Tab-separated table of C-alpha atoms in Angstrom:
chain	number	residue	atom	x	y	z
P	22	ALA	CA	31.017	-24.297	-5.044
P	23	THR	CA	28.578	-22.130	-3.113
P	24	ASP	CA	29.968	-19.176	-1.156
P	25	HIS	CA	26.674	-17.668	0.049
P	26	VAL	CA	23.122	-18.833	0.707
P	27	LEU	CA	20.294	-16.345	0.113
P	28	LEU	CA	16.960	-17.310	1.694
P	29	CYS	CA	13.942	-15.662	0.070
P	30	THR	CA	11.199	-16.971	2.319
P	31	GLY	CA	8.450	-14.546	1.346
P	32	ALA	CA	5.368	-13.945	3.447
P	33	LEU	CA	2.393	-14.618	1.145
P	34	GLN	CA	2.388	-18.396	1.295
P	35	LYS	CA	-0.259	-20.258	3.284
P	36	PRO	CA	-3.346	-18.190	4.231
P	37	ARG	CA	-4.363	-18.075	7.880
P	38	ASP	CA	-7.377	-20.356	8.056
P	39	VAL	CA	-9.539	-18.618	10.639
P	40	LYS	CA	-12.792	-20.504	11.159
P	41	PHE	CA	-16.103	-18.885	12.141
P	42	GLU	CA	-19.251	-20.173	13.740
P	43	GLY	CA	-21.652	-21.269	10.998
P	44	GLU	CA	-18.997	-21.297	8.279
P	45	ALA	CA	-19.300	-25.025	7.566
P	46	ALA	CA	-23.045	-24.745	6.929
P	47	TRP	CA	-22.479	-21.667	4.768
P	48	ALA	CA	-19.850	-23.447	2.666
P	49	ARG	CA	-22.322	-26.207	1.765
P	50	SER	CA	-24.514	-23.758	-0.145
P	51	ARG	CA	-22.459	-20.604	-0.818
P	52	PRO	CA	-18.832	-19.922	-1.755
P	53	VAL	CA	-16.296	-19.072	0.935
P	54	VAL	CA	-12.712	-18.822	-0.340
P	55	HIS	CA	-9.352	-17.343	0.600
P	56	GLY	CA	-8.886	-15.543	-2.705
P	57	VAL	CA	-5.638	-17.323	-3.609
P	58	SER	CA	-4.557	-19.634	-6.453
P	59	GLY	CA	-7.216	-18.352	-8.850
P	60	GLU	CA	-10.119	-19.106	-6.464
P	61	VAL	CA	-11.816	-15.778	-7.193
P	62	ASP	CA	-11.305	-16.150	-10.956
P	63	ALA	CA	-13.235	-19.422	-10.820
P	64	LEU	CA	-16.299	-17.821	-9.187
P	65	GLU	CA	-19.269	-16.345	-11.005
P	66	LEU	CA	-19.456	-12.932	-9.348
P	67	ALA	CA	-21.613	-10.944	-11.768
P	68	GLY	CA	-24.565	-9.518	-9.856
P	69	LYS	CA	-23.389	-11.031	-6.557
P	70	ARG	CA	-22.895	-9.368	-3.178
P	71	VAL	CA	-19.378	-10.034	-1.929
P	72	CYS	CA	-18.131	-9.746	1.657
P	73	ILE	CA	-14.361	-9.524	2.115
P	74	LEU	CA	-13.001	-10.203	5.579
P	75	GLY	CA	-9.820	-8.207	6.098
P	76	PHE	CA	-8.638	-4.775	4.942
P	77	GLY	CA	-5.034	-5.300	3.895
P	78	ALA	CA	-3.483	-5.069	0.451
P	79	PHE	CA	-4.589	-8.595	-0.414
P	80	ALA	CA	-8.185	-7.770	0.536
P	81	ILE	CA	-8.131	-4.670	-1.680
P	82	GLU	CA	-6.832	-6.705	-4.620
P	83	ASN	CA	-9.661	-9.203	-4.179
P	84	ALA	CA	-12.186	-6.358	-3.896
P	85	ARG	CA	-10.881	-4.897	-7.149
P	86	GLU	CA	-11.083	-8.303	-8.812
P	87	ALA	CA	-14.673	-8.831	-7.649
P	88	LEU	CA	-15.802	-5.385	-8.778
P	89	LEU	CA	-14.276	-5.725	-12.223
P	90	ALA	CA	-15.911	-9.150	-12.510
P	91	GLY	CA	-19.314	-7.480	-12.122
P	92	ALA	CA	-20.099	-7.856	-8.408
P	93	LYS	CA	-23.257	-6.005	-7.414
P	94	LYS	CA	-21.670	-4.754	-4.217
P	95	VAL	CA	-18.483	-5.371	-2.228
P	96	THR	CA	-18.340	-4.907	1.542
P	97	ILE	CA	-14.938	-4.892	3.229
P	98	VAL	CA	-14.890	-5.799	6.921
P	99	GLY	CA	-11.706	-4.801	8.739
P	100	ARG	CA	-10.691	-4.058	12.305
P	101	ASN	CA	-9.017	-0.787	11.242
P	102	LEU	CA	-9.071	1.604	8.318
P	103	THR	CA	-6.313	1.043	5.779
P	104	GLN	CA	-4.589	3.959	4.046
P	105	MET	CA	-5.583	4.042	0.375
P	106	GLY	CA	-3.859	6.077	-2.310
P	107	PRO	CA	-4.800	6.945	-5.881
P	108	LYS	CA	-2.488	5.793	-8.667
P	109	LEU	CA	-1.059	9.305	-8.907
P	110	LEU	CA	0.505	8.823	-5.477
P	111	HIS	CA	2.553	5.884	-6.764
P	112	TYR	CA	3.790	8.014	-9.666
P	113	LEU	CA	4.794	10.851	-7.365
P	114	ASN	CA	6.543	8.517	-4.940
P	115	SER	CA	8.430	6.969	-7.844
P	116	THR	CA	9.542	10.230	-9.456
P	117	ASP	CA	9.790	12.691	-6.549
P	118	GLU	CA	7.511	15.077	-8.432
P	119	SER	CA	5.148	15.940	-5.583
P	120	GLY	CA	6.087	19.607	-5.669
P	121	ARG	CA	4.430	19.923	-9.083
P	122	ILE	CA	0.966	19.533	-7.557
P	123	LYS	CA	1.237	21.807	-4.548
P	124	GLN	CA	-0.960	24.565	-6.034
P	125	LEU	CA	-3.828	22.108	-6.401
P	126	PHE	CA	-4.030	21.468	-2.657
P	127	GLN	CA	-3.190	24.731	-0.950
P	128	GLU	CA	-4.518	28.270	-0.882
P	129	PRO	CA	-2.686	30.955	-2.913
P	130	GLN	CA	0.142	32.540	-0.939
P	131	ALA	CA	-0.004	29.749	1.649
P	132	PRO	CA	3.389	28.564	2.868
P	133	GLU	CA	4.594	25.493	1.030
P	134	PRO	CA	3.754	22.378	3.114
P	135	GLU	CA	6.162	19.555	3.671
P	136	ALA	CA	6.301	16.957	0.905
P	137	ALA	CA	4.714	14.309	3.127
P	138	LEU	CA	1.805	16.603	4.010
P	139	ARG	CA	1.241	17.423	0.327
P	140	LYS	CA	0.808	13.725	-0.342
P	141	VAL	CA	-1.594	13.387	2.577
P	142	ARG	CA	-3.637	16.245	1.127
P	143	LEU	CA	-3.609	14.438	-2.196
P	144	MET	CA	-5.129	11.407	-0.470
P	145	GLU	CA	-7.601	13.643	1.374
P	146	HIS	CA	-8.726	15.036	-1.982
P	147	ALA	CA	-9.262	11.534	-3.402
P	148	TYR	CA	-11.246	10.398	-0.355
P	149	ALA	CA	-13.398	13.548	-0.362
P	150	GLN	CA	-14.213	13.396	-4.066
P	151	ALA	CA	-15.247	9.747	-3.682
P	152	GLY	CA	-17.541	10.552	-0.748
P	153	ALA	CA	-15.274	8.472	1.472
P	154	SER	CA	-13.904	11.086	3.905
P	155	ALA	CA	-15.080	9.003	6.867
P	156	LEU	CA	-12.692	6.252	5.745
P	157	LEU	CA	-9.576	8.430	5.971
P	158	PRO	CA	-7.432	6.771	8.669
P	159	THR	CA	-7.058	8.592	11.978
P	160	HIS	CA	-3.286	9.117	11.705
P	161	LEU	CA	-3.809	11.026	8.431
P	162	LYS	CA	-6.518	13.195	10.004
P	163	GLN	CA	-4.144	14.023	12.833
P	164	LEU	CA	-1.492	15.062	10.305
P	165	LEU	CA	-3.979	17.273	8.468
P	166	ARG	CA	-5.035	18.982	11.689
P	167	GLY	CA	-1.430	19.523	12.738
P	168	ASP	CA	-1.976	17.366	15.807
P	169	LYS	CA	0.563	15.043	17.336
P	170	VAL	CA	0.198	11.715	15.557
P	171	THR	CA	-0.778	9.163	18.167
P	172	ALA	CA	-2.762	6.729	16.034
P	173	LYS	CA	-0.857	3.846	14.487
P	174	PRO	CA	-1.446	3.151	10.802
P	175	THR	CA	-2.559	-0.261	9.627
P	176	ILE	CA	0.560	-1.860	8.193
P	177	THR	CA	0.240	-3.585	4.847
P	178	ILE	CA	1.831	-3.476	1.431
P	179	PRO	CA	1.183	0.085	0.102
P	180	VAL	CA	-2.078	0.182	-1.855
P	181	ASN	CA	-2.545	2.681	-4.687
P	182	THR	CA	-5.618	1.951	-6.785
P	183	ASP	CA	-8.241	4.166	-8.381
P	184	VAL	CA	-10.830	1.363	-8.369
P	185	PHE	CA	-11.404	1.846	-4.625
P	186	PHE	CA	-12.360	5.512	-5.091
P	187	ILE	CA	-14.458	4.981	-8.227
P	188	ALA	CA	-16.377	2.069	-6.708
P	189	HIS	CA	-17.060	3.970	-3.487
P	190	ALA	CA	-18.318	6.995	-5.423
P	191	LEU	CA	-20.686	4.722	-7.385
P	192	GLY	CA	-22.028	3.087	-4.222
P	193	LEU	CA	-20.597	-0.302	-5.163
P	194	LEU	CA	-18.177	-0.551	-2.226
P	195	GLU	CA	-18.585	0.000	1.492
P	196	VAL	CA	-16.371	-0.517	4.527
P	197	VAL	CA	-17.447	-1.841	7.906
P	198	VAL	CA	-15.031	-1.344	10.795
P	199	GLY	CA	-15.223	-4.334	13.094
P	200	GLU	CA	-14.782	-8.081	13.294
P	201	ALA	CA	-16.807	-10.928	11.823
P	202	ARG	CA	-18.456	-13.063	14.500
P	203	ARG	CA	-20.381	-15.741	12.625
P	204	PHE	CA	-21.889	-16.782	9.312
P	205	ASP	CA	-25.716	-16.796	9.262
P	206	ASN	CA	-26.562	-19.181	6.445
P	207	ALA	CA	-30.329	-18.811	6.877
P	208	ALA	CA	-30.152	-15.023	6.561
P	209	GLY	CA	-27.446	-15.056	3.886
P	210	ALA	CA	-25.266	-12.715	5.898
P	211	VAL	CA	-22.058	-12.394	7.869
P	212	VAL	CA	-22.731	-11.092	11.377
P	213	VAL	CA	-20.214	-8.434	12.398
P	214	ASN	CA	-19.536	-6.621	15.644
P	215	GLY	CA	-18.699	-3.171	14.301
P	216	HIS	CA	-19.982	0.015	12.688
P	217	ARG	CA	-20.124	1.830	9.364
P	218	PRO	CA	-18.002	5.015	9.615
P	219	VAL	CA	-19.944	8.242	9.067
P	220	ALA	CA	-18.363	11.638	8.336
P	221	ASP	CA	-19.039	14.614	10.572
P	222	ALA	CA	-20.902	17.502	9.006
P	223	ASP	CA	-18.051	19.835	9.947
P	224	THR	CA	-14.869	18.598	8.290
P	225	SER	CA	-12.899	21.818	8.648
P	226	ALA	CA	-10.784	20.451	11.488
P	227	GLY	CA	-9.654	17.340	9.759
P	228	ALA	CA	-11.079	16.537	6.358
P	229	GLY	CA	-13.901	14.216	7.211
P	230	ALA	CA	-13.254	13.222	10.787
P	231	ASP	CA	-15.543	10.266	11.345
P	232	ALA	CA	-18.120	10.356	14.057
P	233	THR	CA	-16.857	7.449	16.127
P	234	ALA	CA	-19.740	5.020	16.450
P	235	ALA	CA	-20.117	2.431	19.143
P	236	ASN	CA	-19.796	-1.085	17.838
P	237	ALA	CA	-22.987	-3.079	17.546
P	238	GLU	CA	-24.025	-6.337	15.980
P	239	LEU	CA	-24.914	-5.809	12.354
P	240	GLN	CA	-25.458	-7.958	9.271
P	241	VAL	CA	-23.541	-7.818	6.014
P	242	ASP	CA	-25.801	-9.393	3.407
P	243	CYS	CA	-23.786	-11.348	0.884
P	244	ASP	CA	-23.664	-14.269	-1.522
P	245	VAL	CA	-19.903	-14.855	-1.464
P	246	VAL	CA	-17.306	-14.528	1.322
P	247	ILE	CA	-13.603	-14.009	0.613
P	248	LYS	CA	-11.359	-14.390	3.657
P	249	CYS	CA	-8.230	-12.217	3.486
P	250	LEU	CA	-7.035	-12.549	7.060
P	251	GLY	CA	-3.321	-12.676	6.496
P	252	PHE	CA	-0.828	-15.469	6.027
P	253	GLU	CA	1.099	-17.810	8.245
P	254	ARG	CA	4.566	-16.380	8.858
P	255	PRO	CA	7.531	-18.461	7.739
P	256	ASP	CA	9.713	-16.463	10.168
P	257	ASP	CA	8.111	-18.338	13.049
P	258	LYS	CA	9.705	-21.571	11.769
P	259	LEU	CA	12.907	-20.191	10.285
P	260	ALA	CA	14.953	-20.198	13.500
P	261	ASP	CA	14.601	-23.969	13.824
P	262	LYS	CA	15.518	-24.469	10.171
P	263	VAL	CA	18.712	-22.409	10.274
P	264	GLY	CA	19.804	-23.244	13.815
P	265	ARG	CA	20.039	-19.678	15.117
P	266	ALA	CA	17.616	-17.332	16.863
P	267	ASN	CA	18.751	-13.854	15.783
P	268	ILE	CA	19.150	-11.868	12.607
P	269	MET	CA	21.616	-9.041	12.010
P	270	SER	CA	19.158	-6.690	10.377
P	271	PRO	CA	18.649	-5.974	7.542
P	272	PHE	CA	19.380	-9.539	6.409
P	273	TRP	CA	22.383	-11.439	7.777
P	274	LEU	CA	21.874	-14.669	9.703
P	275	SER	CA	25.642	-15.216	9.463
P	276	PRO	CA	28.337	-13.767	7.200
P	277	LYS	CA	27.459	-16.362	4.540
P	278	VAL	CA	23.727	-16.930	5.108
P	279	LEU	CA	21.231	-14.146	4.402
P	280	VAL	CA	17.435	-13.903	4.422
P	281	MET	CA	15.734	-11.418	2.111
P	282	LYS	CA	12.196	-10.402	3.033
P	283	ALA	CA	9.963	-7.345	2.797
P	284	GLU	CA	7.444	-7.882	5.607
P	285	ARG	CA	8.296	-7.599	9.294
P	286	SER	CA	6.563	-8.650	12.483
P	287	THR	CA	5.631	-5.324	14.092
P	288	ASP	CA	4.154	-2.039	13.021
P	289	PRO	CA	6.847	0.132	11.467
P	290	SER	CA	7.088	3.695	12.725
P	291	LYS	CA	9.303	4.759	9.821
P	292	LEU	CA	9.277	4.373	6.076
P	293	VAL	CA	12.320	3.017	4.318
P	294	PRO	CA	13.696	6.150	2.604
P	295	PHE	CA	15.295	4.293	-0.282
P	296	THR	CA	12.319	2.311	-1.485
P	297	ASN	CA	8.968	4.110	-1.291
P	298	GLY	CA	7.595	0.813	-0.054
P	299	SER	CA	8.046	-1.217	-3.246
P	300	VAL	CA	8.759	-4.875	-2.559
P	301	VAL	CA	10.598	-5.137	-5.874
P	302	VAL	CA	12.784	-2.158	-5.015
P	303	ILE	CA	13.511	-3.572	-1.559
P	304	ALA	CA	14.841	-6.670	-3.328
P	305	GLN	CA	17.096	-4.456	-5.459
P	306	LEU	CA	18.285	-2.640	-2.340
P	307	TYR	CA	19.159	-5.962	-0.737
P	308	MET	CA	21.195	-6.990	-3.765
P	309	GLU	CA	23.136	-3.734	-3.897
P	310	ILE	CA	24.162	-4.136	-0.246
P	311	PHE	CA	24.971	-7.823	-0.715
P	312	LEU	CA	27.074	-7.172	-3.815
P	313	HIS	CA	29.055	-4.427	-2.075
P	314	PHE	CA	30.126	-6.637	0.817
P	315	ARG	CA	30.701	-9.617	-1.442
P	316	ALA	CA	33.189	-7.448	-3.329
P	317	HIS	CA	34.660	-6.003	-0.079
P	318	PRO	CA	34.582	-8.866	2.454
P	319	ALA	CA	37.157	-7.169	4.700
P	320	GLU	CA	34.520	-4.524	5.569
P	321	LEU	CA	31.892	-7.059	6.623
P	322	PRO	CA	32.968	-7.725	10.253
P	323	ALA	CA	32.825	-3.998	11.065
P	324	ALA	CA	29.443	-3.748	9.332
P	325	LEU	CA	27.938	-6.655	11.256
P	326	ALA	CA	29.097	-5.139	14.534
P	327	LEU	CA	26.925	-2.059	13.859
P	328	LEU	CA	23.670	-3.873	13.143
P	329	PRO	CA	20.603	-4.498	15.341
P	330	ARG	CA	20.247	-8.141	16.409
P	331	PRO	CA	16.566	-8.885	17.085
P	332	THR	CA	15.125	-12.374	17.002
P	333	ILE	CA	14.270	-13.585	13.503
P	334	ALA	CA	10.541	-13.637	14.242
P	335	GLY	CA	10.679	-10.381	16.214
P	336	GLU	CA	12.542	-8.235	13.676
P	337	SER	CA	10.628	-5.017	12.974
P	338	MET	CA	10.797	-2.445	10.206
P	339	ASP	CA	12.541	-0.184	12.720
P	340	ASP	CA	15.339	-2.763	12.892
P	341	PHE	CA	15.507	-2.894	9.104
P	342	VAL	CA	15.691	0.898	8.832
P	343	ALA	CA	18.339	1.138	11.570
P	344	GLY	CA	20.478	-1.460	9.821
P	345	VAL	CA	20.228	0.118	6.374
P	346	VAL	CA	20.921	3.599	7.764
P	347	ALA	CA	24.003	2.320	9.638
P	348	LEU	CA	25.413	0.738	6.475
P	349	ASN	CA	24.576	3.788	4.376
P	350	THR	CA	26.206	6.094	6.945
P	351	HIS	CA	29.455	4.249	7.623
P	352	PHE	CA	30.325	2.680	4.278
P	353	PRO	CA	30.759	5.092	1.342
P	354	GLY	CA	30.586	2.231	-1.150
P	355	VAL	CA	27.111	1.338	0.084
P	356	THR	CA	26.089	4.997	-0.074
P	357	ARG	CA	27.200	5.234	-3.707
P	358	ARG	CA	25.329	2.080	-4.647
P	359	LEU	CA	22.070	3.131	-2.964
P	360	ASP	CA	22.252	6.668	-4.374
P	361	ALA	CA	22.812	5.201	-7.835
P	362	LEU	CA	19.888	2.817	-7.363
P	363	ARG	CA	17.537	5.608	-6.330
P	364	THR	CA	18.653	7.834	-9.221
P	365	ARG	CA	18.305	4.978	-11.703
P	366	LEU	CA	14.795	4.075	-10.558
P	367	ILE	CA	13.556	7.662	-10.726
P	368	ARG	CA	15.111	8.136	-14.162
P	369	GLN	CA	13.521	4.918	-15.428
P	370	PHE	CA	10.062	5.994	-14.290
P	371	LYS	CA	10.413	9.512	-15.671
P	372	THR	CA	11.652	8.117	-18.967
P	373	LYS	CA	8.595	5.877	-19.160
P	374	TYR	CA	6.136	8.667	-18.267
P	375	THR	CA	6.354	12.412	-17.930
P	376	LEU	CA	3.730	13.760	-15.542
P	377	GLU	CA	1.626	14.847	-18.531
P	378	GLN	CA	1.892	11.406	-20.123
P	379	PHE	CA	1.048	9.687	-16.850
P	380	LEU	CA	-2.072	11.826	-16.394
P	381	ALA	CA	-3.248	11.069	-19.930
P	382	LYS	CA	-2.901	7.333	-19.394
P	383	ASN	CA	-4.330	7.508	-15.894
P	384	ARG	CA	-7.387	9.383	-17.157
P	385	ALA	CA	-7.943	6.803	-19.901
P	386	ASP	CA	-7.707	4.009	-17.286
P	387	TRP	CA	-10.052	5.939	-14.982
P	388	GLU	CA	-12.675	6.377	-17.687
P	389	ARG	CA	-12.390	2.738	-18.765
P	390	THR	CA	-12.944	1.646	-15.142
P	391	CYS	CA	-15.963	3.967	-14.839
P	392	ALA	CA	-17.437	2.450	-18.010
P	393	THR	CA	-16.902	-1.047	-16.617
P	394	LEU	CA	-18.374	-0.385	-13.173
P	395	SER	CA	-21.220	2.052	-13.880
P	396	PRO	CA	-24.659	0.562	-14.696
P	397	ASP	CA	-24.966	2.523	-17.958
P	398	GLY	CA	-21.357	2.119	-19.067
P	399	ASN	CA	-20.673	5.829	-18.621
P	400	PRO	CA	-16.936	6.633	-18.784
P	401	ALA	CA	-17.596	9.943	-16.993
P	402	ALA	CA	-19.732	8.421	-14.220
P	403	VAL	CA	-17.197	9.682	-11.659
P	404	PRO	CA	-15.347	12.909	-12.539
P	405	TYR	CA	-11.612	12.395	-13.022
P	406	LEU	CA	-9.777	13.341	-9.838
P	407	TRP	CA	-6.931	15.205	-11.488
P	408	ALA	CA	-8.650	17.138	-14.292
P	409	GLY	CA	-7.420	20.418	-12.772
P	410	LEU	CA	-3.842	19.198	-12.635
P	411	GLN	CA	-4.090	17.965	-16.213
P	412	GLN	CA	-5.285	21.407	-17.356
P	413	GLN	CA	-2.463	23.008	-15.422
P	414	GLN	CA	0.112	20.822	-17.158
P	415	ARG	CA	-1.322	21.617	-20.606
P	416	ALA	CA	-1.271	25.337	-19.869
P	417	LEU	CA	2.325	25.102	-18.676
P	418	LYS	CA	3.347	23.268	-21.827
P	419	GLU	CA	1.603	25.834	-24.055
P	420	LYS	CA	3.298	28.663	-22.169
P	421	GLU	CA	6.695	27.032	-22.589
P	422	ALA	CA	6.053	26.486	-26.296
P	423	ALA	CA	5.045	30.140	-26.784
P	424	ALA	CA	8.026	31.542	-24.911
P	425	PRO	CA	10.719	33.099	-27.143
P	426	ALA	CA	13.907	31.117	-27.473
P	427	ALA	CA	16.692	32.240	-25.172
P	428	ALA	CA	19.405	34.349	-26.783
P	429	PRO	CA	22.637	32.422	-27.502
């Protein structure tokens, strides 16, 4: 017998098939794909110019794939700038070790910044070293300047990849802010209404504030187009399938029917404090909450009464956060489970890599990527971002090793 139904609808199913003027003629002589189901793997990209439409996580993954396959140049066309992080940011988010790097990004004797600001400065450092300061999203620049944050970030699955920074430093990747208008088959280009961000000469007020350019019609010369313009949302059809319009966020459609998903319909204004944005961890969080109330069904009616009840298609990350916080606040059993989950995940990551071990592996990956992307196969083509931090960790270890043993 079945006592519960868990719906795991996902969001990355059928790509949105946005058509452009001239695309049909283009497709008769040049590739245009969505970058799903191995489409990019089947293309010969060595020496080709690739245009990627879209600037979400899926677009970045396809850009990485094209670059590592030998593309001559990759141009990303997106309406807004997406926040990019180096791999180190993922490690720090997973282990809560951000305090270990504070001396690398602040002046001596400066007051210790908030943990979130330290991570923003880490991203600022990566952008600057890659010559990509103009691509730092506006909301991060506002944080760095100490301004009120009024700009909304582009919402996508968190992206932490060193390939973006290496490729930009080598001149293999560029970003155009704007929208594609048409495919010009005769010219071998995608025509875009937009601009190429350019950094101001004076970056003291905000680490590469871009000189906002007026949009104009420009050409992106390319041989291959990969469309990464999002996916059709199963939430839009789910209400008809389940016979109800609302969800009790984070995931109850009814006491016995639940839907587990990571993506929501509107821009979140908060991060989920338990997860650091990992889709896999969100799934684990869901299961911990589900298992608690499955073991304590008498608590469920009171729990459901506390939860936001947006429409299924209109549920936002704010609703998700409000629901999780309510459960974590009012039910000690949930609190214990989520605390244990967070502790377990951090311990697992730290057991796999100490910071020193992570940096050693990250540097080896960095140098291997440089060798792959640079024309002369030079593993040092782009200086490693965290060489100073690596030296600091070695010095700390040597100091600890030289210290006399404590008296019993």
